[in-house]
mmCIF file of C-alpha atoms in Angstrom:
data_model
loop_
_atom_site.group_PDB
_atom_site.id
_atom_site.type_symbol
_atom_site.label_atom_id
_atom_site.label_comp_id
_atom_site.label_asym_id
_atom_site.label_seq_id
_atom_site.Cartn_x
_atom_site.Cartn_y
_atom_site.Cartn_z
ATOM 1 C CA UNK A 1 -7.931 63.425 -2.453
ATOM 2 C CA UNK A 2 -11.475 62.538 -3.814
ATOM 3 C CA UNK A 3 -14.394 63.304 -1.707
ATOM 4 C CA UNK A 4 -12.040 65.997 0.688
ATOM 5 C CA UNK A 5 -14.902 68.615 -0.551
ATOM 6 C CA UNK A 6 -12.903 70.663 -3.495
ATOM 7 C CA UNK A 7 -15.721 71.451 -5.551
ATOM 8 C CA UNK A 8 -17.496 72.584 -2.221
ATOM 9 C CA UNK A 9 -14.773 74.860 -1.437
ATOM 10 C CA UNK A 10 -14.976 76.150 -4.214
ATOM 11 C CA UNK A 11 -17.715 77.479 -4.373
ATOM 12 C CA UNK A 12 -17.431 78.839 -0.364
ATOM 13 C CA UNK A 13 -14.882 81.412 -1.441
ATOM 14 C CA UNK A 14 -16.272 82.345 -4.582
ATOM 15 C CA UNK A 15 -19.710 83.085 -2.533
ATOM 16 C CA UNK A 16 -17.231 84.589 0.181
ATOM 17 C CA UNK A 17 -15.702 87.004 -2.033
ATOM 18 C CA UNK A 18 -18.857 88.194 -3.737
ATOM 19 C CA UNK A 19 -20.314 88.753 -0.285
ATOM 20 C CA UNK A 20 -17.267 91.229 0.098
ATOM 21 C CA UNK A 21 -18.077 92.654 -3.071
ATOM 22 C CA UNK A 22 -14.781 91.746 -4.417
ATOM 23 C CA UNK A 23 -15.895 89.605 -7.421
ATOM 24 C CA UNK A 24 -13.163 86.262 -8.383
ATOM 25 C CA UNK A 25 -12.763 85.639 -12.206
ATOM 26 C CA UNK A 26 -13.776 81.614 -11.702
ATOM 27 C CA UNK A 27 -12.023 79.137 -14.385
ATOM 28 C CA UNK A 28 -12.940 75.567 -14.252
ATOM 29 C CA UNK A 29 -10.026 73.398 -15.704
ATOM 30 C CA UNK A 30 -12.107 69.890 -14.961
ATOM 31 C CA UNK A 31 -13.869 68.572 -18.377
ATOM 32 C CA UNK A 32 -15.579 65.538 -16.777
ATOM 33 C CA UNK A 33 -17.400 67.442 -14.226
ATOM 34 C CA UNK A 34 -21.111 67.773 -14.725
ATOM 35 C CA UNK A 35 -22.236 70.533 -13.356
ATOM 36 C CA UNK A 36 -20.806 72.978 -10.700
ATOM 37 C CA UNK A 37 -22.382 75.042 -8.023
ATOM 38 C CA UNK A 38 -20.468 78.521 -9.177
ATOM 39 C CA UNK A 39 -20.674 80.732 -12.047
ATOM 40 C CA UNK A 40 -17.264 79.858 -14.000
ATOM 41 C CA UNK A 41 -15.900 82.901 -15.971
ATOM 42 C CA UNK A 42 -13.884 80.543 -18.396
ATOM 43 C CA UNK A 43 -14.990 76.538 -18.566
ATOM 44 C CA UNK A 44 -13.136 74.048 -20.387
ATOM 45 C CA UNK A 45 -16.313 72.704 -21.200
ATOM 46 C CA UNK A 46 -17.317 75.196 -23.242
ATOM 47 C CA UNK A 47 -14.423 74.072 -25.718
ATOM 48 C CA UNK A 48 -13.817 70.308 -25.252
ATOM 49 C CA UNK A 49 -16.505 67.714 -24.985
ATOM 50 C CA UNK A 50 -15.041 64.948 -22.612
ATOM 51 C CA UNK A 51 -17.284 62.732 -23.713
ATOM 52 C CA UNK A 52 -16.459 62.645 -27.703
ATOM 53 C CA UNK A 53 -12.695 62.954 -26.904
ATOM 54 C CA UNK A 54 -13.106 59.734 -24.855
ATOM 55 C CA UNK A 55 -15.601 58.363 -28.027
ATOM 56 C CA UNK A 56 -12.925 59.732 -30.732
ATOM 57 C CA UNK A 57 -9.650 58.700 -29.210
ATOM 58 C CA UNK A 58 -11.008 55.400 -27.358
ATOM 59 C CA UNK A 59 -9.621 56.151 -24.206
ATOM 60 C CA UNK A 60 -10.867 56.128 -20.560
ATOM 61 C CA UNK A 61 -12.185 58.593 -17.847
ATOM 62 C CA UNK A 62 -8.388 59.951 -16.791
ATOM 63 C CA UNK A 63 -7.109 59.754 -20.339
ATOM 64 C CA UNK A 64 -9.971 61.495 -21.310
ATOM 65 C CA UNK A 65 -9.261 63.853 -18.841
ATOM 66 C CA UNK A 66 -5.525 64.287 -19.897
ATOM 67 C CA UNK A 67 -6.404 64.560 -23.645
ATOM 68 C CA UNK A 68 -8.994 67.227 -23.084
ATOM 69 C CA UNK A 69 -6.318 69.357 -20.641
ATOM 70 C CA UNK A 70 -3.884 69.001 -23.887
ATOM 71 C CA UNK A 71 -6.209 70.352 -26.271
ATOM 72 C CA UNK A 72 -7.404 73.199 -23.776
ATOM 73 C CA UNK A 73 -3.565 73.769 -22.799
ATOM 74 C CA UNK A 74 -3.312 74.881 -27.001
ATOM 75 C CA UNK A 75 -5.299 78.576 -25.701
ATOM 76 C CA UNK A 76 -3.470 79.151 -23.264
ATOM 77 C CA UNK A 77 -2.460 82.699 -24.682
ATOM 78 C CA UNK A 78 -5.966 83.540 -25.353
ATOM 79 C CA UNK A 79 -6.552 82.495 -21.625
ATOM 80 C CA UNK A 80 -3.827 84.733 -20.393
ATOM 81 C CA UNK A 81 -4.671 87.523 -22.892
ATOM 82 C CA UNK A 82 -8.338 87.658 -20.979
ATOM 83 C CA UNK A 83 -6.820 87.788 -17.273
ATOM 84 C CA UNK A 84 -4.279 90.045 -17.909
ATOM 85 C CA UNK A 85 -7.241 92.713 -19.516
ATOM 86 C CA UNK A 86 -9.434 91.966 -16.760
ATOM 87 C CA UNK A 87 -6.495 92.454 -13.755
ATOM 88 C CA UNK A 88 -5.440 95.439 -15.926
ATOM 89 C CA UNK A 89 -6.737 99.295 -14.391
ATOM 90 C CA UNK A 90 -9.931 100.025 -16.672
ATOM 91 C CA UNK A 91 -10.679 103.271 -18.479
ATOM 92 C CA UNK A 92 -12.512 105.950 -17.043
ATOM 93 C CA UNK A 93 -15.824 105.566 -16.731
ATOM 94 C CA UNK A 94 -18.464 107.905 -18.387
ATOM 95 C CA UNK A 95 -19.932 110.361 -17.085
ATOM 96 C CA UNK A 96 -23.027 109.101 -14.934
ATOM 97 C CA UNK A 97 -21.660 105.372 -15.174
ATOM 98 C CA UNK A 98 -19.772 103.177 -12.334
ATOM 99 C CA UNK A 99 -16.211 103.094 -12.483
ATOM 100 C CA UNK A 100 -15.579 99.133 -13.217
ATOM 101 C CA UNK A 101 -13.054 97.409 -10.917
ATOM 102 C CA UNK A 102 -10.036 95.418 -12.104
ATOM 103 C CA UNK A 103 -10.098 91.759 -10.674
ATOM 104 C CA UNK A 104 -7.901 91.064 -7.595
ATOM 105 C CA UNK A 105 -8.418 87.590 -7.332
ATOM 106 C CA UNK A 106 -8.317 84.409 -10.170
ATOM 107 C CA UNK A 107 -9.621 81.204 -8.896
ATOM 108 C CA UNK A 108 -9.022 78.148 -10.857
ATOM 109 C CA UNK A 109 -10.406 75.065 -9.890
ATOM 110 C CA UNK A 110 -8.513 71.775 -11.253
ATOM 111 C CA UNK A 111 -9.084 68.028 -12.052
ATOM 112 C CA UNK A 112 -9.499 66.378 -8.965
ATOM 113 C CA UNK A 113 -7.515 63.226 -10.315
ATOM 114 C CA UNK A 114 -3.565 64.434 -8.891
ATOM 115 C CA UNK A 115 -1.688 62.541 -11.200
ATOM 116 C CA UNK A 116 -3.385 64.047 -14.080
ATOM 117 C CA UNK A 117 -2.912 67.667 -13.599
ATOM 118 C CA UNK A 118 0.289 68.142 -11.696
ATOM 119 C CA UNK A 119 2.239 64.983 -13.534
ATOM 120 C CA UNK A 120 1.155 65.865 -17.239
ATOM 121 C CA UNK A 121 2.470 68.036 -19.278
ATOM 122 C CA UNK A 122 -0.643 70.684 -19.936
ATOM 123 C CA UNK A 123 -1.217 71.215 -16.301
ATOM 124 C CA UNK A 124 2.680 72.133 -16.165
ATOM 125 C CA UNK A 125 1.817 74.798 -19.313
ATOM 126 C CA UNK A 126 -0.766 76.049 -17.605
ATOM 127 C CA UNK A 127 0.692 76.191 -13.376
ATOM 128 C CA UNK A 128 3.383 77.615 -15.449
ATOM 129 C CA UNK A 129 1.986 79.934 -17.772
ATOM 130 C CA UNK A 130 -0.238 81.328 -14.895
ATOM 131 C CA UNK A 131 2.580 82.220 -12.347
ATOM 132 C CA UNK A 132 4.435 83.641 -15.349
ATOM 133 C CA UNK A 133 1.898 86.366 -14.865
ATOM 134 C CA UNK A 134 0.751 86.562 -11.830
ATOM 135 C CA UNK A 135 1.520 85.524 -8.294
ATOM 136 C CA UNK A 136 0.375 82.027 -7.646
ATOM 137 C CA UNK A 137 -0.272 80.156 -4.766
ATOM 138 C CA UNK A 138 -1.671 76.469 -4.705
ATOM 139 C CA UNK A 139 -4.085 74.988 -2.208
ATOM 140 C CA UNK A 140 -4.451 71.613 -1.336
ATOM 141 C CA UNK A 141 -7.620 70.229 0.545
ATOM 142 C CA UNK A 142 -7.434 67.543 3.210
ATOM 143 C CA UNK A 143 -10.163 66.008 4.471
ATOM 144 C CA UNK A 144 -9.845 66.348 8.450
ATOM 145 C CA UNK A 145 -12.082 63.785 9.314
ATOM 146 C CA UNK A 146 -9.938 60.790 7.515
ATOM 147 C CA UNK A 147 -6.687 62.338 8.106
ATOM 148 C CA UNK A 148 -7.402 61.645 11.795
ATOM 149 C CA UNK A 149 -5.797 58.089 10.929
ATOM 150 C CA UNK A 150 -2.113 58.526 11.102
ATOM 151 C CA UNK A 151 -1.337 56.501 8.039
ATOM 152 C CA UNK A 152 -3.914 58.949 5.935
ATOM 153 C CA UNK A 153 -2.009 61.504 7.170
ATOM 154 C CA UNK A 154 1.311 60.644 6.159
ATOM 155 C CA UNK A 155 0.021 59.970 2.596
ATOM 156 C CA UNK A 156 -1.570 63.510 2.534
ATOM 157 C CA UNK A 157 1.724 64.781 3.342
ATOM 158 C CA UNK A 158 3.216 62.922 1.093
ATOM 159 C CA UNK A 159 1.112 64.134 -2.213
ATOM 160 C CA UNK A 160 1.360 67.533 -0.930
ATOM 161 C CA UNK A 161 5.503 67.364 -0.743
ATOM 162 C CA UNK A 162 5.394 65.843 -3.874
ATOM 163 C CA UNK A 163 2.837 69.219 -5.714
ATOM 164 C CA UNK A 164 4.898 71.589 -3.961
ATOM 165 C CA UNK A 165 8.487 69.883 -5.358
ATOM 166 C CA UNK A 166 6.962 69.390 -9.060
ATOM 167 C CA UNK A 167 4.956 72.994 -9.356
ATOM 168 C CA UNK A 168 7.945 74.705 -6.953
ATOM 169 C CA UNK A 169 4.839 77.230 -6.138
ATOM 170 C CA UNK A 170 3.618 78.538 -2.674
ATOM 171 C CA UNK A 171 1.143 75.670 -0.669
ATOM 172 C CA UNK A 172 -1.422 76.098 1.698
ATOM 173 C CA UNK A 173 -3.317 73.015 3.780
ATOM 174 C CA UNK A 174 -6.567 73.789 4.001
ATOM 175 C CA UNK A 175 -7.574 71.039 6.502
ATOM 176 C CA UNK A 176 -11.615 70.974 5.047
ATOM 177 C CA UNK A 177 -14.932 69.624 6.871
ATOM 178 C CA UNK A 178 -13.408 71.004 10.512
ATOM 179 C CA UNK A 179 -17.436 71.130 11.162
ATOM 180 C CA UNK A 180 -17.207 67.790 11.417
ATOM 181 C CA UNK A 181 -13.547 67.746 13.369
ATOM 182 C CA UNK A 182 -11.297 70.221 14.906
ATOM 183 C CA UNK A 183 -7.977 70.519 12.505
ATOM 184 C CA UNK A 184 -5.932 71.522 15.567
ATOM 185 C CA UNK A 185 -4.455 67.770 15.792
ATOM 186 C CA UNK A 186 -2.920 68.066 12.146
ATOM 187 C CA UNK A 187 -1.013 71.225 13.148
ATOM 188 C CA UNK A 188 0.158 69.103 16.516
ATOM 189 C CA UNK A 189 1.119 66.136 14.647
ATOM 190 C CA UNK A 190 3.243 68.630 12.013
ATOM 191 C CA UNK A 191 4.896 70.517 14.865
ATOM 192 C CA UNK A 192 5.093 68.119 17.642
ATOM 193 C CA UNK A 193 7.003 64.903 16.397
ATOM 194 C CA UNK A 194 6.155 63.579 20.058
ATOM 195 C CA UNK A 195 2.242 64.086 19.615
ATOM 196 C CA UNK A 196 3.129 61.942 16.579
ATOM 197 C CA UNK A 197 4.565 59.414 18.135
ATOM 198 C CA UNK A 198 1.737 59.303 20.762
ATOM 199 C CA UNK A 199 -0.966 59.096 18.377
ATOM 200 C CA UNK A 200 1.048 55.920 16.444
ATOM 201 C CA UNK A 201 1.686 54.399 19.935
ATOM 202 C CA UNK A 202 -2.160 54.528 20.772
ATOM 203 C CA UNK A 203 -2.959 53.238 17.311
ATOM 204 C CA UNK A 204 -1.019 50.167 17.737
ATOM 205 C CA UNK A 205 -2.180 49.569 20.959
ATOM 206 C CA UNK A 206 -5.917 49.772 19.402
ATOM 207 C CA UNK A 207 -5.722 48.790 15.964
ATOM 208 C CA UNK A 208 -9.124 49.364 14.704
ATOM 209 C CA UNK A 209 -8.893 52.870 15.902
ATOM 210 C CA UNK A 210 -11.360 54.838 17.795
ATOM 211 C CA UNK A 211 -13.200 56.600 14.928
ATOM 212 C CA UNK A 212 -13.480 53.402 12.828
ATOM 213 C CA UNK A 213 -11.036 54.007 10.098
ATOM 214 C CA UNK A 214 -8.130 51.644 11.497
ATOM 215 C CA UNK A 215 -4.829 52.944 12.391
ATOM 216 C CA UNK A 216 -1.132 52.900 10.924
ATOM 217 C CA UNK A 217 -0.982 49.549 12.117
ATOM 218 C CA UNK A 218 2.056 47.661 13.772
ATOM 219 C CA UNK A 219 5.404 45.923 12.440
ATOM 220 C CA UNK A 220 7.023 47.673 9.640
ATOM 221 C CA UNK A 221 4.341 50.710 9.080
ATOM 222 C CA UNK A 222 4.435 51.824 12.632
ATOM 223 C CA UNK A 223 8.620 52.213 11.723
ATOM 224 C CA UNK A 224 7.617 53.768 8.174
ATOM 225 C CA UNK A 225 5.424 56.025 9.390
ATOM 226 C CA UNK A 226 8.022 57.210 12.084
ATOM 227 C CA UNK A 227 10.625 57.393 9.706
ATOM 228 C CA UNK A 228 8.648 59.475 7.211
ATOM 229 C CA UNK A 229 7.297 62.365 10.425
ATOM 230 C CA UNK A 230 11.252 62.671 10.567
ATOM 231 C CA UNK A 231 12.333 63.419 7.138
ATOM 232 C CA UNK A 232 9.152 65.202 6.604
ATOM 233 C CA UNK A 233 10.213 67.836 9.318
ATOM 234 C CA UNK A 234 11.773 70.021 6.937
ATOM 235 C CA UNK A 235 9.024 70.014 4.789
ATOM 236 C CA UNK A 236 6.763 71.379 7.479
ATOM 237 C CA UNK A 237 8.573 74.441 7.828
ATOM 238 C CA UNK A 238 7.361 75.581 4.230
ATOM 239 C CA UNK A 239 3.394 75.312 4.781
ATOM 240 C CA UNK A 240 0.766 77.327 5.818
ATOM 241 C CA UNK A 241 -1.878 74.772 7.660
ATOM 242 C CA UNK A 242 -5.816 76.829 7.656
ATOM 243 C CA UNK A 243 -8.608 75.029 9.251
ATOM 244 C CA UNK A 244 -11.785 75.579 7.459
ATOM 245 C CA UNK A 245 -15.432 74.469 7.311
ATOM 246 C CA UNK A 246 -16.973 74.945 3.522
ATOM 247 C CA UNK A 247 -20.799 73.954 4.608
ATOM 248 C CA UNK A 248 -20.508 77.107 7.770
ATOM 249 C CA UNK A 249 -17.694 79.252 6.061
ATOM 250 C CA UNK A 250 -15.767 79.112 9.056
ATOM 251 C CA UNK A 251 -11.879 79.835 8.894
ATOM 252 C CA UNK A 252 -12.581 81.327 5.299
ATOM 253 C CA UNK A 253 -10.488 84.859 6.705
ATOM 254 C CA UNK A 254 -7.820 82.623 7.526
ATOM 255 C CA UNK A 255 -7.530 81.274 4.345
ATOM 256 C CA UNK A 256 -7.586 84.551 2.432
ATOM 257 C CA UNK A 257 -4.723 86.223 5.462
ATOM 258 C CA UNK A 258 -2.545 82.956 4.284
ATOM 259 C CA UNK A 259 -2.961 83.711 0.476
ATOM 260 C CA UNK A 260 -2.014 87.392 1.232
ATOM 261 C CA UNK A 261 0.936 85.886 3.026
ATOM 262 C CA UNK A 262 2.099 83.186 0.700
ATOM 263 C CA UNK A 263 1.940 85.671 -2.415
ATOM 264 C CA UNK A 264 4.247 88.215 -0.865
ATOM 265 C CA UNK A 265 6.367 84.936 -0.003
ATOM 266 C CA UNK A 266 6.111 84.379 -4.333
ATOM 267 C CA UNK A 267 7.133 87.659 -4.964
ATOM 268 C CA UNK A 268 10.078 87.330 -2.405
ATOM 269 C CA UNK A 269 11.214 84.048 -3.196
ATOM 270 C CA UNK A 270 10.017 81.927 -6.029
ATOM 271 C CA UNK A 271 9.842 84.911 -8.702
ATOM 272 C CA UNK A 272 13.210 85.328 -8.861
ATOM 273 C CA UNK A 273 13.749 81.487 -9.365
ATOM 274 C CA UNK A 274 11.177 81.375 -12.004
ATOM 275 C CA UNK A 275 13.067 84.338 -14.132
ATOM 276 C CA UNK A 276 15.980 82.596 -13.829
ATOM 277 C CA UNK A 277 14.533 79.456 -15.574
ATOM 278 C CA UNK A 278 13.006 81.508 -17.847
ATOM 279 C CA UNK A 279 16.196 83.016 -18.535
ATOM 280 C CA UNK A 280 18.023 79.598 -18.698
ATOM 281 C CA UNK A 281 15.626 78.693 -21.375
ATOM 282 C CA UNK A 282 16.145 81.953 -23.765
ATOM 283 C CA UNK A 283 19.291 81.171 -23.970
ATOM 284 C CA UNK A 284 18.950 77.647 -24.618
ATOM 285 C CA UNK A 285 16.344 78.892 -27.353
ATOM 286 C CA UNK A 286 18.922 80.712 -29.084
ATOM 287 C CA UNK A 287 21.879 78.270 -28.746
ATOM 288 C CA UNK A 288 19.408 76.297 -30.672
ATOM 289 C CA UNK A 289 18.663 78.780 -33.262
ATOM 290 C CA UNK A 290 22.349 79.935 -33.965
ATOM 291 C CA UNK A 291 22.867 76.346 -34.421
ATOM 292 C CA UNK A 292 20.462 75.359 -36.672
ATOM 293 C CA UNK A 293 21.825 78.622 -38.888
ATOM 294 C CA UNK A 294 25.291 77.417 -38.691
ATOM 295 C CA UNK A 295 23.830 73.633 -40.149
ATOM 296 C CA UNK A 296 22.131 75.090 -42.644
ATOM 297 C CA UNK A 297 24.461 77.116 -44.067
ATOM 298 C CA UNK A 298 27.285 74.851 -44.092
ATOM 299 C CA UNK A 299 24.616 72.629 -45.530
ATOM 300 C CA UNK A 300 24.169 74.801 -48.507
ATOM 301 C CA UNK A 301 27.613 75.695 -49.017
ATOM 302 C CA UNK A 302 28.294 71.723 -49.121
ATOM 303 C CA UNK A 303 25.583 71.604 -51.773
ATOM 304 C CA UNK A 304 26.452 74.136 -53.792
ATOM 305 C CA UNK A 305 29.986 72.525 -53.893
ATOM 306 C CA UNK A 306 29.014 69.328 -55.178
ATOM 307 C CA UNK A 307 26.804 71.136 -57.703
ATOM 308 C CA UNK A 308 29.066 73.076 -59.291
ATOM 309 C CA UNK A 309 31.359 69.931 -59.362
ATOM 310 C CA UNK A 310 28.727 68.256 -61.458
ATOM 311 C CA UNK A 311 28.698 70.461 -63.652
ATOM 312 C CA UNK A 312 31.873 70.875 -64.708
ATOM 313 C CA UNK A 313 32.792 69.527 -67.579
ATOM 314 C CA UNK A 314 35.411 66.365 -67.248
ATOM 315 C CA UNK A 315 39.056 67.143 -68.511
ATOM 316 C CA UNK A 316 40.461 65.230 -71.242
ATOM 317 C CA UNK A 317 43.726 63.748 -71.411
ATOM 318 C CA UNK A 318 46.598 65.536 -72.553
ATOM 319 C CA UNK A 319 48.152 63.817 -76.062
ATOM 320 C CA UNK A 320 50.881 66.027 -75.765
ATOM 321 C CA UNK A 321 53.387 67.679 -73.610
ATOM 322 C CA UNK A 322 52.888 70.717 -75.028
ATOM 323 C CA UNK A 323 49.161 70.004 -74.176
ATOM 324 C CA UNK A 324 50.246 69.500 -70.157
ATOM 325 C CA UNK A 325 51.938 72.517 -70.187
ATOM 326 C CA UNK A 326 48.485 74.319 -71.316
ATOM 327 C CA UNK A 327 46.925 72.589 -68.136
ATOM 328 C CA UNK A 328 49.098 73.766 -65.772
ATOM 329 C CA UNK A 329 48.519 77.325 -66.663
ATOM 330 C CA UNK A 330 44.773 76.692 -66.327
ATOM 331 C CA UNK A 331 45.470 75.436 -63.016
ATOM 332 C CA UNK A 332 47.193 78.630 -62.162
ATOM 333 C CA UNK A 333 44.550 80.374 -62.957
ATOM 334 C CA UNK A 334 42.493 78.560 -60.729
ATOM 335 C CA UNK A 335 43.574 80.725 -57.651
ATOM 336 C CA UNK A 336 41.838 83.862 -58.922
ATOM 337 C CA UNK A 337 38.257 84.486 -57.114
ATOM 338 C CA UNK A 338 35.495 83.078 -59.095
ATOM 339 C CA UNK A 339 32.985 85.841 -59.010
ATOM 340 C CA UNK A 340 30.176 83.865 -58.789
ATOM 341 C CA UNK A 341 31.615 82.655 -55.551
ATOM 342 C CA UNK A 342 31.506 85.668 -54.256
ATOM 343 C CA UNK A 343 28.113 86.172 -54.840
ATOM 344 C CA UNK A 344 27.320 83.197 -52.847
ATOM 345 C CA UNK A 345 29.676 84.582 -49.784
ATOM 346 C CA UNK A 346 27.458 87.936 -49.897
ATOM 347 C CA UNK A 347 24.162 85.474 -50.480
ATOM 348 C CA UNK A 348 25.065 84.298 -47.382
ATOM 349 C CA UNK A 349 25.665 86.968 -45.265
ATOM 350 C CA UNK A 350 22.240 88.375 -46.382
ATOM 351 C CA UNK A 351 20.747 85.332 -45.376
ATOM 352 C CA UNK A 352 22.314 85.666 -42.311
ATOM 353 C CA UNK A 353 21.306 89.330 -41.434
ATOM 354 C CA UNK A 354 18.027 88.778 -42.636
ATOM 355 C CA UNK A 355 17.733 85.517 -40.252
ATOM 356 C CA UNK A 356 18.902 87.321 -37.436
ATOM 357 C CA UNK A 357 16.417 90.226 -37.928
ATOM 358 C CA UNK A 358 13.826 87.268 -38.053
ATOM 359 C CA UNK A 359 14.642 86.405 -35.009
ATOM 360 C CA UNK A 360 14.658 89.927 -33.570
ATOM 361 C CA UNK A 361 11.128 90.032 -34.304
ATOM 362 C CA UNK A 362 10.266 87.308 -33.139
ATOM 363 C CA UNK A 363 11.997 88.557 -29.451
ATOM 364 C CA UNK A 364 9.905 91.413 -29.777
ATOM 365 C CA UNK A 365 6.592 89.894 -30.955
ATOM 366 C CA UNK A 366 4.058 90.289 -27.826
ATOM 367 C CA UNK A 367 2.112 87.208 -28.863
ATOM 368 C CA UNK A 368 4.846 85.190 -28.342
ATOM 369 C CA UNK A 369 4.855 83.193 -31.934
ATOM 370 C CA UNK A 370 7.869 81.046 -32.822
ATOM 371 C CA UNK A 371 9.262 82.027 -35.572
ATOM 372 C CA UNK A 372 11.710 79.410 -36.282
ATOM 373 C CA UNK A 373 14.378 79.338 -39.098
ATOM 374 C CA UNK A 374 11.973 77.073 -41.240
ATOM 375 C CA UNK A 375 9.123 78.931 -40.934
ATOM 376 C CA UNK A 376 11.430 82.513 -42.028
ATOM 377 C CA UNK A 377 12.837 80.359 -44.862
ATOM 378 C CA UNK A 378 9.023 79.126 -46.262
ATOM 379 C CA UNK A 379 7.796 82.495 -45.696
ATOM 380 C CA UNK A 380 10.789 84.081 -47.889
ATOM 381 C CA UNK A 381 10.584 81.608 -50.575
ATOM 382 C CA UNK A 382 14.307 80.641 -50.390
ATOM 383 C CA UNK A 383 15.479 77.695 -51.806
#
């Protein structure tokens, strides 16, 4: 949420990781930021002004922010095409050189604004570009100090169930600002449904609560809140909780063990689900095509029908009987092939081969460009 110290934390394990000599490539995904306290490998600053997409498209600050994320979301390939050289084993060095190092670790920091990124559809290109490629893991920063109020939270809990349903990717809570307060109570208060209870019973008794920020309150939110601990049980189970301070760069090892953890857990268990949807949609992709082939051609054989009924010339009508007779051996001959026809028929099944080598191309093409039926048909100057 804003103000839980994201930017800050940033910049803690990008300065922790140099420190280990274990350089992060840093991409900044936030276009309304204005400046940041870490070097950023790839900024989306550097290719969308925020401020002329807001001027251009007359819109405000978060569909500013949405617009720019949909024009950045457009390079995603070239984005991809850069980590995957960097993560890559470099060359040998030369001789009397230092042998580079391949990056182990991407950071990417996001929009602060939830609804933007995770709800939109570029932030769903990118999450899912990104763990396309590499293991991904997603961290979401609570503010300890305000989450001591039970009702703040519950709604933390709630915004991270919700992230972890939509992006279906590994979570960890990093409780932030434990400088300030101890995060031991939010690991309680997820384990212990009593504790829970406890802290709700003492915050109705006291409503203004003792650190000043109020309390969940009686009536109907004391019940909701109770309600919500229970369901959320399950939920729980799937989280990593890491208490960390990002002014002292305390509980920054734990964070790193958990990311170690919850990548082998993406390898284990959400890989497999994600090549499955990828799957699912390759053959969708080519249900599509072989459909769109099947239109068209029964598309041109209908036109090619009516054209060569147009042309034909119109019969005239027989005088004589003799002259009826002379039609009804045309007719007859009617059931011979028309040669021409069968020049469509093998038109046809050249079109055909040739569109499914198109498309065999396009399977193998590592750029990934779509080359749809359309596209084949403009490039081939048919019809």
């Amino acid at each position: 949420m804003a103000g839980s110290g994201k930017t800050t934390f940033m910049q803690r394990i990008n300065s922790y990781l140099h420190a280990k000599h274990d350089p992060p490539y840093v991409i900044n995904l936030d276009p309304a930021v204005r400046n940041v306290p870490f070097e950023a490998n790839i900024d989306i600053r550097d290719s969308v002004n925020y401020k002329e997409v807001m001027k251009q498209y007359n819109l405000g600050p978060n569909g500013g922010i949405l617009t720019s994320l949909n024009l950045f979301a457009t390079k995603i390939d070239q984005i991809l095409a850069l980590l995957e050289k960097r993560t890559a084993a470099p060359p040998p060095a030369k001789p009397g050189e230092p042998q580079a190092k391949p990056v182990r670790n991407i950071i990417v920091d996001t929009p602060g604004q939830i609804e933007v990124f995770v709800w939109s559809a570029s932030g769903d290109i990118l999450l899912g570009s990104l763990a396309s490629s590499f293991p991904t893991v997603i961290a979401y920063i609570i503010d300890t100090p305000r989450t001591a109020s039970t009702s703040t939270f519950m709604s933390n809990m709630l915004y991270a169930c919700s992230i972890l349903y939509k992006t279906k990717l590994p979570m960890i809570l990093v409780c932030n600002k434990t400088d300030v307060k101890d995060a031991e109570f939010v690991e309680e208060w997820m384990t212990d449904f009593e504790a829970f209870q406890a802290a709700l019973r003492e915050e109705e008794e006291n409503p203004e609560g003792g650190d000043g920020l109020g309390g969940g309150g009686s009536g109907y939110m004391g019940s909701l809140l109770n309600s919500m601990s229970l369901v959320l049980e399950e939920f729980y189970s799937h989280l990593s909780v890491v208490g960390v301070s990002s002014m002292t760069g305390e509980g920054v090892d734990d964070f790193f063990a958990a990311v170690r953890e919850k990548a082998a857990e993406f390898e284990r268990d959400y890989k497999p689900e994600l090549e499955r949807r990828r799957q699912q949609r390759e053959e969708e992709k080519k249900g599509k095509q072989e459909k769109d082939l099947n239109r068209l051609l029964k598309d041109m054989n209908v036109s090619t029908a009516s054209s060569s009924k147009q042309t034909k010339p119109p019969k005239a009508e027989p005088e004589t009987i003799s002259d009826m007779e002379d039609e009804d051996d045309d007719d007859d001959d009617g059931d011979l092939v028309d040669p021409d026809e069968e020049d469509d028929d093998e038109e046809k099944d050249g079109l055909t081969q040739r569109y499914q080598q198109a498309l065999k191309d396009s399977e193998s093409n590592p750029h990934g460009d779509d080359f749809s039926f359309a596209r084949y048909m403009h490039k081939a100057n048919i019809g």
